[in-house]
Short mmCIF file of C-alpha atoms and ligand atoms in Angstrom, two decimals:
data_model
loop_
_atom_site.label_atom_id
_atom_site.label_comp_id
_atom_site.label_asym_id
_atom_site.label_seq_id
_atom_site.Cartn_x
_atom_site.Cartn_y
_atom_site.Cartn_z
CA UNK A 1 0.83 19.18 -27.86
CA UNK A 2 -2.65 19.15 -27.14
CA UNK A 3 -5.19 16.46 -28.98
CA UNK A 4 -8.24 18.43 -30.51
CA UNK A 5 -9.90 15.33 -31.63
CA UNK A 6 -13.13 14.57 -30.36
CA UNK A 7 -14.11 11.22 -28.35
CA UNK A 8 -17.38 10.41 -30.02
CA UNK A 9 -19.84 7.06 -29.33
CA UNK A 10 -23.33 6.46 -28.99
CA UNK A 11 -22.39 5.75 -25.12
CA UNK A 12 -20.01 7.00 -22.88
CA UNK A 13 -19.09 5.48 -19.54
CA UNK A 14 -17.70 7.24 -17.42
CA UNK A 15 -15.04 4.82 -15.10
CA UNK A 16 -13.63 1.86 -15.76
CA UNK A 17 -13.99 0.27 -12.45
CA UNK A 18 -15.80 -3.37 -11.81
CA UNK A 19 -19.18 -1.81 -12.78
CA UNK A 20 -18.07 0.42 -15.88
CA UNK A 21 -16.21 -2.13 -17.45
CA UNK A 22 -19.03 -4.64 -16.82
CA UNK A 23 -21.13 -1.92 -18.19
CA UNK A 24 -19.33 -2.18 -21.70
CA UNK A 25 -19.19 -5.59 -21.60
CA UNK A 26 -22.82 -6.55 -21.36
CA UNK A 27 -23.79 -3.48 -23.83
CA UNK A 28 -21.23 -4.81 -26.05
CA UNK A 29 -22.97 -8.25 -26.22
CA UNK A 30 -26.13 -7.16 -26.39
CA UNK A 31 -26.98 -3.95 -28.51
CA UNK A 32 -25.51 -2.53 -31.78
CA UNK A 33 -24.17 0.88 -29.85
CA UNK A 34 -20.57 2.70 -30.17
CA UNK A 35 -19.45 2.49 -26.51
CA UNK A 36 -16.59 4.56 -24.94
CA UNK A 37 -14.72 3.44 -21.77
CA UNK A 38 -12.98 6.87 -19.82
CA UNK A 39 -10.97 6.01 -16.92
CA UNK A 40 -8.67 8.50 -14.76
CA UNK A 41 -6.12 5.33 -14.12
CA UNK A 42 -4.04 3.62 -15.40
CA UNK A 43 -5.19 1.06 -17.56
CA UNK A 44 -5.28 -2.61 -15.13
CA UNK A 45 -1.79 -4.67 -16.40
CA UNK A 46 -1.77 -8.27 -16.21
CA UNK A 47 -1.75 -9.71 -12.85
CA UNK A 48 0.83 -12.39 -11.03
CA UNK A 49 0.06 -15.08 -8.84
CA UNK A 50 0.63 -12.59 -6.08
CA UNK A 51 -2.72 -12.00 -3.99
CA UNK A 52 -3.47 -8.73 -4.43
CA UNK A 53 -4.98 -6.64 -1.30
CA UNK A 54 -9.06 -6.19 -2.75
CA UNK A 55 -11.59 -9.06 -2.80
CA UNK A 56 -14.74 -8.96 -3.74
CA UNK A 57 -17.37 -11.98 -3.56
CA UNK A 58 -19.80 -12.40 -6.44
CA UNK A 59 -23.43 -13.81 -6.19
CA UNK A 60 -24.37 -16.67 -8.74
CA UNK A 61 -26.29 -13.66 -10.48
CA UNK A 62 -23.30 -11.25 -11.07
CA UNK A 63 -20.90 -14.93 -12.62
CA UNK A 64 -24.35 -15.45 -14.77
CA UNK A 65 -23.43 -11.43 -16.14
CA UNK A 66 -19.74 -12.39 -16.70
CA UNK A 67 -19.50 -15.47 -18.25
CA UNK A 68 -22.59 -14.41 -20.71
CA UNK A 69 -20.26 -11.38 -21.89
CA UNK A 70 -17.55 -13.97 -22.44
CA UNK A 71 -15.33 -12.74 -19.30
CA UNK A 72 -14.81 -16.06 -17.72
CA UNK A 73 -12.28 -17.26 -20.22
CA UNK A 74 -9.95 -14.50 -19.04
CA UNK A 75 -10.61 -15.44 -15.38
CA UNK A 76 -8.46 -18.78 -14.37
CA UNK A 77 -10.47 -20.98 -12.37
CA UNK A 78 -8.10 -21.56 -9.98
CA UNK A 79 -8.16 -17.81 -8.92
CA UNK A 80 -11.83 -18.28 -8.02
CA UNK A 81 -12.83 -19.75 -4.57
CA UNK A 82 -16.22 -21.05 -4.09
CA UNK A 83 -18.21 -20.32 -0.67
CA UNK A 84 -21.16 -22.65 0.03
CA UNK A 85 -21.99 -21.71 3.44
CA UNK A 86 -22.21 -17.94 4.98
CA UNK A 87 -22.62 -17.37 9.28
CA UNK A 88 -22.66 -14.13 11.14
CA UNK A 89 -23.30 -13.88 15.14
CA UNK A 90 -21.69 -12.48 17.80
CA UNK A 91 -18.88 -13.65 20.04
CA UNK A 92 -21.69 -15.21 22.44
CA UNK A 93 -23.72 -16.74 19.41
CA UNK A 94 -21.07 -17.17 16.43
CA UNK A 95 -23.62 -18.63 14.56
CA UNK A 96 -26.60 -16.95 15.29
CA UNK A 97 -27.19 -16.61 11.29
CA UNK A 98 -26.02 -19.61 9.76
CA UNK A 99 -27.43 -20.70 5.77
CA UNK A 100 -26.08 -23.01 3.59
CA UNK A 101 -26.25 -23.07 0.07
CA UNK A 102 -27.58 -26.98 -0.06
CA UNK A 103 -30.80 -25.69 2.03
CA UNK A 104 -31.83 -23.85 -1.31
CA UNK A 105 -30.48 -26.55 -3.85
CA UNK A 106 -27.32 -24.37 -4.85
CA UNK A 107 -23.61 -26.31 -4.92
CA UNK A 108 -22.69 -22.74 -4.42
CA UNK A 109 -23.53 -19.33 -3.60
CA UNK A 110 -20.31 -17.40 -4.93
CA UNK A 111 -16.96 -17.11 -5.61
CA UNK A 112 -14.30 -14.89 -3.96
CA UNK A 113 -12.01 -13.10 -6.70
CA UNK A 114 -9.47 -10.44 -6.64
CA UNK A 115 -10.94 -6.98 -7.77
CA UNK A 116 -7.44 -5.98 -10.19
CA UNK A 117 -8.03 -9.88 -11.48
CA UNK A 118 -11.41 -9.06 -12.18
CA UNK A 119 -10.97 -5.94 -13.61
CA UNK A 120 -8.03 -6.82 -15.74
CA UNK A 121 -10.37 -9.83 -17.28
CA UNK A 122 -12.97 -7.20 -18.14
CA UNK A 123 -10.19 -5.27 -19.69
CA UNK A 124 -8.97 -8.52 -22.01
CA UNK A 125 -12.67 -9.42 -23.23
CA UNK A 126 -13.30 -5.45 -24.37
CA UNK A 127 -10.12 -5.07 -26.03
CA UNK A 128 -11.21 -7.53 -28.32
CA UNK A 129 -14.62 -5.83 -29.21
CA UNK A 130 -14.26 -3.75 -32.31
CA UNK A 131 -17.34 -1.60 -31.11
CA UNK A 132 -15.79 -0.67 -27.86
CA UNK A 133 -13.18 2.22 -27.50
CA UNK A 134 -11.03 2.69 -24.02
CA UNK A 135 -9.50 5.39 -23.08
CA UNK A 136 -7.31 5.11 -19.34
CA UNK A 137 -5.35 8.42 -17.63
CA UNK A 138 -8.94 10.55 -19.03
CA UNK A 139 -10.50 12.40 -15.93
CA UNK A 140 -13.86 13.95 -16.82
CA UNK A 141 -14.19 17.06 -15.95
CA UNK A 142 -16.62 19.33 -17.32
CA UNK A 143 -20.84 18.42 -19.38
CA UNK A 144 -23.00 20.28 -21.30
CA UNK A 145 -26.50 18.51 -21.62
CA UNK A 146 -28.34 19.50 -24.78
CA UNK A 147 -32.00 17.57 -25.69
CA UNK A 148 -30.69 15.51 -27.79
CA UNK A 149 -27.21 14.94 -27.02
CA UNK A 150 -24.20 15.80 -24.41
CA UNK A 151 -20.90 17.47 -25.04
CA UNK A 152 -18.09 17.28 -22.43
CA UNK A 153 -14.59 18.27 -21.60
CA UNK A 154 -11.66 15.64 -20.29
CA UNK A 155 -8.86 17.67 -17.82
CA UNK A 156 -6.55 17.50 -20.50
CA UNK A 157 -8.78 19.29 -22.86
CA UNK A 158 -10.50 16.73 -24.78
CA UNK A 159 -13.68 17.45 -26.15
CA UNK A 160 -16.04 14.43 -26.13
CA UNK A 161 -19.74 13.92 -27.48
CA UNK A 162 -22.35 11.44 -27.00
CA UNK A 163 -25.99 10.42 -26.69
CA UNK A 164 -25.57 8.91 -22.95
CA UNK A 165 -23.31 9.69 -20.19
CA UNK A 166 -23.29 6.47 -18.20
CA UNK A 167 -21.79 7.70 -14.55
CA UNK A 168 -19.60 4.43 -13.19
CA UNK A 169 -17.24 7.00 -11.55
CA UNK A 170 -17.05 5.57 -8.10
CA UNK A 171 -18.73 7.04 -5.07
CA UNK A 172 -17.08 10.77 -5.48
CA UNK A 173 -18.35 10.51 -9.22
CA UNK A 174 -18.45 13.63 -10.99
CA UNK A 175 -20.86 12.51 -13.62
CA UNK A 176 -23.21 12.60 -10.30
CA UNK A 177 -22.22 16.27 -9.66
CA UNK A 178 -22.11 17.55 -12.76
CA UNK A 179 -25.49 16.05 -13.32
CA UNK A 180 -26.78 18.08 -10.45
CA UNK A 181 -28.00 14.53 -8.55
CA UNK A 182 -27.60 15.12 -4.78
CA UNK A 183 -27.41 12.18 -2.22
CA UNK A 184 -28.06 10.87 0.85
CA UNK A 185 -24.74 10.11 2.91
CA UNK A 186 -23.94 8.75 6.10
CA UNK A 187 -20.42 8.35 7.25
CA UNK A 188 -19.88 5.27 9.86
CA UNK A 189 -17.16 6.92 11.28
CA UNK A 190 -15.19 3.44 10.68
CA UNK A 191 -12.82 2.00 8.31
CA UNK A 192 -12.28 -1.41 6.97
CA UNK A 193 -8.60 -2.86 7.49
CA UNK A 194 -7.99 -5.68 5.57
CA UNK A 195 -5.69 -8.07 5.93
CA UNK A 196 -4.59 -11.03 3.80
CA UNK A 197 -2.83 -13.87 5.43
CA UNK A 198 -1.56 -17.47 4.95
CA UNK A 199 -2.95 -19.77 7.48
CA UNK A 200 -1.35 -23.19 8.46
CA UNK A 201 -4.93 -24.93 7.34
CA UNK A 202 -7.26 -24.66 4.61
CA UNK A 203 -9.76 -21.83 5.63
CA UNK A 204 -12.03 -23.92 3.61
CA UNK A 205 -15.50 -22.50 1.89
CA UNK A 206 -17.16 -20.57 4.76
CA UNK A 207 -17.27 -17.37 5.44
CA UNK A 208 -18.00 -15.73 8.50
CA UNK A 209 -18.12 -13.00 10.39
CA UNK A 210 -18.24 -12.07 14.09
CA UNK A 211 -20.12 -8.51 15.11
CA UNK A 212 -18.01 -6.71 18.39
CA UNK A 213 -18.84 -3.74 19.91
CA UNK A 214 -16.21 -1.72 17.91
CA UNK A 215 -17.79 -3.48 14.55
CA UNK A 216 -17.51 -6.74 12.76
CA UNK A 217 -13.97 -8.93 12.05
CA UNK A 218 -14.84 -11.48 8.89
CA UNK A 219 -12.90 -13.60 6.80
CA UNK A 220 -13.21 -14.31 3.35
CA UNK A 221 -11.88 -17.43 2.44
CA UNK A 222 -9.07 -17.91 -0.88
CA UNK A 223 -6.93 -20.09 -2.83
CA UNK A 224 -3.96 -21.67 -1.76
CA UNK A 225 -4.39 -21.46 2.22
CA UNK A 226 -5.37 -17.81 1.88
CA UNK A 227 -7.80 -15.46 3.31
CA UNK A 228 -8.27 -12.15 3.44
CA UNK A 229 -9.26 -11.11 7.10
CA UNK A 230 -11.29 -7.51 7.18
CA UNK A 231 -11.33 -5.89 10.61
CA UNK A 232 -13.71 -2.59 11.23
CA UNK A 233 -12.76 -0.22 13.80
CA UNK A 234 -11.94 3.27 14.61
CA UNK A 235 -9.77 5.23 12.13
CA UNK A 236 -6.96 5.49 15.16
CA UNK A 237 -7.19 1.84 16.15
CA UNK A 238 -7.05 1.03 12.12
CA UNK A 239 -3.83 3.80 11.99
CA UNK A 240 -2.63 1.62 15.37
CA UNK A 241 -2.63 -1.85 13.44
CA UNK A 242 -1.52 -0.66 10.20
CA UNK A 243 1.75 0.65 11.60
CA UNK A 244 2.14 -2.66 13.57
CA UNK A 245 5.24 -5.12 12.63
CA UNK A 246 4.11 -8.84 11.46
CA UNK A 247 4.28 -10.14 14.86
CA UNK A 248 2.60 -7.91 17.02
CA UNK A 249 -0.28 -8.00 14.33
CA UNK A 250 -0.34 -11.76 14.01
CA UNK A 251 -0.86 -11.70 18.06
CA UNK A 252 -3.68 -8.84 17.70
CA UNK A 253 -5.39 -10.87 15.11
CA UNK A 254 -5.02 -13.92 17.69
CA UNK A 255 -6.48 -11.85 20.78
CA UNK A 256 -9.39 -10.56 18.80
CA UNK A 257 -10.76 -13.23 15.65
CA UNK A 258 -12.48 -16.37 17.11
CA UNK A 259 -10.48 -19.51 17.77
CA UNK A 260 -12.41 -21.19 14.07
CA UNK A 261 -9.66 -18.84 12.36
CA UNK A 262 -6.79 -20.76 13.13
CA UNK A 263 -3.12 -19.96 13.24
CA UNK A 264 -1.78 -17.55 10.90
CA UNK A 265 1.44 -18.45 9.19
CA UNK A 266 2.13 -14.95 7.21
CA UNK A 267 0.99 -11.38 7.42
CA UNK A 268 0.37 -11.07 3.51
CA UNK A 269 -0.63 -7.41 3.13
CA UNK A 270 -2.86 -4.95 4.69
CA UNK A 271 -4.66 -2.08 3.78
CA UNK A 272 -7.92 0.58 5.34
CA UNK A 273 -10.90 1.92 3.48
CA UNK A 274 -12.95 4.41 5.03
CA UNK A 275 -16.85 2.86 5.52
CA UNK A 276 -19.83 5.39 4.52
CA UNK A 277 -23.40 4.45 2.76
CA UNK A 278 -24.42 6.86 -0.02
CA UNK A 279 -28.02 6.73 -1.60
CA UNK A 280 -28.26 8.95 -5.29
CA UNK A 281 -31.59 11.01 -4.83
CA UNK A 282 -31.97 9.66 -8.43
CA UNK A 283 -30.27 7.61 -10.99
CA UNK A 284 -31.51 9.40 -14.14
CA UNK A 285 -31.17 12.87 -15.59
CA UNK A 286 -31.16 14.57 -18.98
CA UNK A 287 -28.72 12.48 -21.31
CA UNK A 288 -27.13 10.86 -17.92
CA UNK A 289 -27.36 7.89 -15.84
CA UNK A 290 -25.43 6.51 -12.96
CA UNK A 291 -24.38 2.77 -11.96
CA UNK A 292 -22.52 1.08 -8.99
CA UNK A 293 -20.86 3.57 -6.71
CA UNK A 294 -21.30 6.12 -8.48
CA UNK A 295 -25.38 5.87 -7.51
CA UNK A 296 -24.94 3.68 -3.73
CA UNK A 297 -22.11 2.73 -1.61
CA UNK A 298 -23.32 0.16 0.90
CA UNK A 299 -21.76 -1.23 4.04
CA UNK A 300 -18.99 -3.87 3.15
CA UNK A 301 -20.03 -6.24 5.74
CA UNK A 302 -23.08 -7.68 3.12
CA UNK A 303 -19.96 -7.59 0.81
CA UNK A 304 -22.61 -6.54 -2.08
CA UNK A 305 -21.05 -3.34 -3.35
CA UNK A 306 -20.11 -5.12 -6.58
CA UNK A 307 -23.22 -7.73 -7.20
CA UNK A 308 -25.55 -4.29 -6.48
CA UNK A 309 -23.42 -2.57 -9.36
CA UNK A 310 -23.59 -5.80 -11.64
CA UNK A 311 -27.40 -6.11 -11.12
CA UNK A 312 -27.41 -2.37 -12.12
CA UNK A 313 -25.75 -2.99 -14.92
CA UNK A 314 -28.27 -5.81 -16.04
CA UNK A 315 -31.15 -3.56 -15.64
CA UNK A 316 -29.97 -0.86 -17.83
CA UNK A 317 -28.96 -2.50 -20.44
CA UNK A 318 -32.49 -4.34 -20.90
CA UNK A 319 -34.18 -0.71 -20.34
CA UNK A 320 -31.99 -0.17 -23.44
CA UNK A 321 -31.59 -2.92 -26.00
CA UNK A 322 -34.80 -2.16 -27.72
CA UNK A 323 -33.72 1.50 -27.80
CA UNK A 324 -32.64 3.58 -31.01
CA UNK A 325 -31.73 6.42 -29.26
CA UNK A 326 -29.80 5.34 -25.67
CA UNK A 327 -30.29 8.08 -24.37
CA UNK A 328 -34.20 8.37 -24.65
CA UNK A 329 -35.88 9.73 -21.01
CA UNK A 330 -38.33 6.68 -20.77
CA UNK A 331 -36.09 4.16 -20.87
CA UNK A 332 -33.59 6.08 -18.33
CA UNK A 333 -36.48 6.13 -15.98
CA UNK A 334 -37.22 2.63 -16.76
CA UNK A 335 -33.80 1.46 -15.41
CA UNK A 336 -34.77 3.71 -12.70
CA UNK A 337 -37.72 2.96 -11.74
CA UNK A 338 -36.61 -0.75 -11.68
CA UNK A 339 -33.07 -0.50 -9.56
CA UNK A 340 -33.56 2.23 -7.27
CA UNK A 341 -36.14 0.66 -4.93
CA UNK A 342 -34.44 -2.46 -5.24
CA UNK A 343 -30.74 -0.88 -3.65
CA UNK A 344 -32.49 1.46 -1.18
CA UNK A 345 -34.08 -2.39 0.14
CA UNK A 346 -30.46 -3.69 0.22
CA UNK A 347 -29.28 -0.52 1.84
CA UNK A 348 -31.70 -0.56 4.41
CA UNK A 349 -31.37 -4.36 5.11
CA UNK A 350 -27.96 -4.05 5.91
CA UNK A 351 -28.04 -1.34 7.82
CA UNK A 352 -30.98 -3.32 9.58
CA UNK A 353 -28.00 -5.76 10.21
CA UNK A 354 -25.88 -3.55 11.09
CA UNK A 355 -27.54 -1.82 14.01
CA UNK A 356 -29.54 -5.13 15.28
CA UNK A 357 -25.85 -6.13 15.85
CA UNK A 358 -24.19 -3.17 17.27
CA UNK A 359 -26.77 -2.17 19.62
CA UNK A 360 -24.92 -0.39 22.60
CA UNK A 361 -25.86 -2.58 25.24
CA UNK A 362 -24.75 -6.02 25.73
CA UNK A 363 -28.00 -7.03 27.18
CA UNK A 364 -30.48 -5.67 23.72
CA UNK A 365 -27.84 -7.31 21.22
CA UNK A 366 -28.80 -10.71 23.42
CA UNK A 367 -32.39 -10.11 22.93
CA UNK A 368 -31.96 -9.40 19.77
CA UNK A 369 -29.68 -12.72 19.33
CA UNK A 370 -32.98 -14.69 20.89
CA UNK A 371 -34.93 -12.97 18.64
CA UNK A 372 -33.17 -14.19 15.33
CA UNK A 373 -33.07 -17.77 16.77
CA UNK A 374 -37.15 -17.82 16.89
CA UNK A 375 -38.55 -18.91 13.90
CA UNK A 376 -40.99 -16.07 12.68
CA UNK A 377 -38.13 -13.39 13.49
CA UNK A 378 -35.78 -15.91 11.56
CA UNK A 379 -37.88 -15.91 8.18
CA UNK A 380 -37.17 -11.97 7.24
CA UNK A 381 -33.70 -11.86 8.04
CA UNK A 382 -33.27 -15.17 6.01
CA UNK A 383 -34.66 -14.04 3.27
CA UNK A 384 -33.15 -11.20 3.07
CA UNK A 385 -29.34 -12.86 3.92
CA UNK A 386 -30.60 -15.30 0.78
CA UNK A 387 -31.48 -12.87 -1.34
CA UNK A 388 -28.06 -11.22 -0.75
CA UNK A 389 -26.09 -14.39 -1.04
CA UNK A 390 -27.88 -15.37 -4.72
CA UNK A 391 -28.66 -11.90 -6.42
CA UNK A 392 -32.36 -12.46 -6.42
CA UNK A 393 -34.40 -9.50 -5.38
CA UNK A 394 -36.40 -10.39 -2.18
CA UNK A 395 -39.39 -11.54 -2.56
CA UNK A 396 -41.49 -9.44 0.24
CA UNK A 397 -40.26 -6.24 1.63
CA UNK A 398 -41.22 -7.20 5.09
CA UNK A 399 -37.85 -7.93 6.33
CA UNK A 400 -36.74 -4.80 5.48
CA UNK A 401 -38.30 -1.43 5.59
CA UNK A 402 -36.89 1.21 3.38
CA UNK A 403 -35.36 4.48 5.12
CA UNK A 404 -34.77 5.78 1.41
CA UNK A 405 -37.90 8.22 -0.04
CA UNK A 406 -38.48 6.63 -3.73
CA UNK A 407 -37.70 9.48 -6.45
C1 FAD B 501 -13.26 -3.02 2.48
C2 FAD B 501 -14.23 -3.26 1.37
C3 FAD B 501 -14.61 -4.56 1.05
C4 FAD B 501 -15.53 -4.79 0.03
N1 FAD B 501 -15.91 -6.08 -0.24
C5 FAD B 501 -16.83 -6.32 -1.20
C6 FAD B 501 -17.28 -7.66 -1.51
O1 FAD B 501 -16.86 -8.65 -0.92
N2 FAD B 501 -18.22 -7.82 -2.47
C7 FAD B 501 -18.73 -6.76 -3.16
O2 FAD B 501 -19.60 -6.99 -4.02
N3 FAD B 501 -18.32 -5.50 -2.91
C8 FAD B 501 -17.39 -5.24 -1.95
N4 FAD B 501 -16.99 -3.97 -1.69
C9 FAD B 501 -17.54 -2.87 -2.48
C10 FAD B 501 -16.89 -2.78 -3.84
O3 FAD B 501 -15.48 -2.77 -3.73
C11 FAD B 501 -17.39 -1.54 -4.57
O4 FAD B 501 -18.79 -1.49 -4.49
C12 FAD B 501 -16.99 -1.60 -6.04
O5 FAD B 501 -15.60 -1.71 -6.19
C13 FAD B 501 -17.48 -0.37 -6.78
O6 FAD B 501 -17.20 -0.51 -8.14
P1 FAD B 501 -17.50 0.68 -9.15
O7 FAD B 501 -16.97 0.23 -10.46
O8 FAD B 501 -18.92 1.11 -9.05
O9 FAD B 501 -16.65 1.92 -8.59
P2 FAD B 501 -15.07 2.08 -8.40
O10 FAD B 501 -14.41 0.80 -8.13
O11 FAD B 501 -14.88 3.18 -7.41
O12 FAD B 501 -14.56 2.57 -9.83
C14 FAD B 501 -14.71 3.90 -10.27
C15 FAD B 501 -13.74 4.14 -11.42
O13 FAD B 501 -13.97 5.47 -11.92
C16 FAD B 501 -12.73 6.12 -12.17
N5 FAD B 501 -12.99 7.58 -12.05
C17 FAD B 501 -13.27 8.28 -10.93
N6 FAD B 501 -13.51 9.58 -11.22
C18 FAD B 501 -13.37 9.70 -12.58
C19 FAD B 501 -13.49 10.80 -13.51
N7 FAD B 501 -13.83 12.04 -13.11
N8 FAD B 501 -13.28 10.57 -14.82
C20 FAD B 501 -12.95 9.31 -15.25
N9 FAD B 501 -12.83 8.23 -14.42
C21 FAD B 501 -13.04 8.43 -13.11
C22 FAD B 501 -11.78 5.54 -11.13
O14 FAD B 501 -10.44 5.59 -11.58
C23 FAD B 501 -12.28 4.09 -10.99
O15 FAD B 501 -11.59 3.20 -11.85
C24 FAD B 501 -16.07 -3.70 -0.69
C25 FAD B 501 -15.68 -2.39 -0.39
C26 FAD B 501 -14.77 -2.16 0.64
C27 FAD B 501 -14.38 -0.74 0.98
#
């Protein structure tokens, strides 16, 4: 039978991913609004002691977000792995980059968690929120924007209405189409294998990664002698490893990660995701605004997909906890006006990083190696690595110019 009830709340967000349900969390916590969660999944079940195949490191900004909205306590300590020291280079300079979280007085810059921990935390601490509503296995499908409020349709017929449409629908989100919000896309024509391993040692609280020709191998380290290992390449030499057995794997990994890695004991599980960068042309429209994916999709090498989404989700909700109406233009724009110069800088910085290390020929990515070692080239970059490591918004632009034409 069909339900002809309608979902109604002040707010509705549409996907329940990291940055949706962060979304609720923090809005939850810190205004008096209804909030509905829609997500076309399943909702996240508790998770074993099984590493499960998506990491995700968080800047000291993005834990300040989650253990304010109380998420922490659902998050076991002992799932959490610090890193205090980050180094990128090539195979002739591993360590061209190198910063450790002591030079700026930190005991810290992150932690490593699973994503389905993560998001099955978030889950827990809005359960228990009597203001919040959420609704898994709803795929939003159709929006009609009025002045003063929004009507919508779920696939299965569902009517909904609400003063906000937040989009947190991922980087295909359809809260950005049907909100008419084009965007800048480049595909990289690469996809990210990861693969988590046991090692025979402690991979210990670096992480590093190594730039090739054919893109960057990293490794994030984890709990318990774990790591996860992410390896960019070609789609057919990604198809060529996934279809690998353990061993011939284990001796690919061997041929082509730097010695530092050490010896793997066990091929844990592997997976691809196809790389692309995405840029919304805007964040706000009429009665609709758009967070994490759903507004930019940025290299995983900076691994800042998640801390860009969580800093979004900061700066909406102060453009709207003085708010009566959430859905008011000026405070849309606010939030706008705030995050999207701040992302098209991260975006540009990493892609900045991206190219100064893939540069076709051997002999410009040494120059450009000399480069970072001098100490008035080093200063930009630094910044810039710091600024990704901690959350903080740089604080000069020079490092980084912006390829991104401000709305
Ligand atoms: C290989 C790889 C490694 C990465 N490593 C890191 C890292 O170390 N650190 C980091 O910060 N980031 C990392 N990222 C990026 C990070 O994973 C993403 O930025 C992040 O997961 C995006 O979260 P989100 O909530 O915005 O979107 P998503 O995770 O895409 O969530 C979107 C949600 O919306 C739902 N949805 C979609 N369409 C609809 C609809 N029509 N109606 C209702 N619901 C809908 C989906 O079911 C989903 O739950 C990595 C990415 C990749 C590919």
């Amino acid at each position: 039978m069909t339900d002809t009830s309608t979902i109604t709340s002040d707010i509705i967000i549409v996907g329940g991913g990291i940055a949706g349900l962060a979304m609720a969390a923090r809005l939850a916590h810190r205004t008096a609004f209804t909030i509905t969660v829609l997500d076309s999944d399943r909702a996240p079940g508790p998770v074993d002691e099984t590493l499960q195949l998506r990491t995700t490191s968080l800047n000291s900004a993005a834990l300040d977000l989650l253990k304010d909205a109380g998420v922490m306590a659902h998050l076991p300590t002992r799932f959490l792995t610090d890193f205090d020291r980050l180094e990128a280079g090539s195979r002739e300079a591993p360590e061209a980059l190198s910063f450790s979280a002591a030079d700026i007085d930190l005991d810290r810059f992150g932690v490593f968690v699973e994503n389905d921990r993560l998001r099955h935390a978030l889950w827990q601490t809005l359960e228990a929120q009597p203001r919040v509503t959420l609704i898994s296995e709803a795929r939003l499908s159709s929006l009609q924007r009025h002045d003063d409020h929004v009507d919508g349709l779920l696939d299965d017929g569902r009517a909904l209405t609400t003063r906000l449409i937040i989009g947190a629908d991922g980087a295909r989100s359809q809260a950005r189409h049907l909100g008419g919000i084009s965007s800048q896309q480049r595909d990289y024509a690469q996809e990210a294998m990861i693969i988590n391993v046991r090692l025979t040692e402690s991979p210990g609280h670096t992480t590093w990664q190594i730039f090739t020709p054919s893109g960057p191998v990293a490794l994030l380290p984890l709990h318990d002698r774990q790591a996860s290992l992410i390896w960019y390449d070609s789609p057919g030499q990604v198809q060529k490893r996934m279809s690998m057995s353990d061993d011939a794997l284990r001796a690919a990994i061997a041929e082509a990660f730097p010695a530092r890695l050490g010896s793997v004991e066990a091929i844990l599980e592997r997976g691809r995701f196809p790389i692309r960068r995405l840029h919304a042309q805007r964040y706000a429209g009429k009665r609709l605004v758009l967070i994490g994916d759903a507004a930019h999709v940025i290299h995983p090498m900076a691994g800042q997909g998640v801390n860009l989404g969580l800093a979004d989700v900061v700066a909406l909700t102060e453009a709207l906890e003085q708010e009566s109406d959430p859905g008011a233009g000026h405070a849309l724009s606010r939030y706008q006006r705030r995050q999207w110069p701040r992302n098209a800088a991260m975006l540009a910085g990493v892609e900045q990083l991206h190219h100064l290390f893939t540069l076709p020929f051997a002999p410009l990515r040494h120059l450009a190696e000399r480069g970072l070692k001098s100490a008035d080239r080093m200063a930009p970059v630094k910044r810039f690595m710091m600024s990704l490591a901690t959350g903080q918004p740089m604080t000069s632009g020079k490092g980084c110019k912006d390829h991104d034409t401000q709305p």
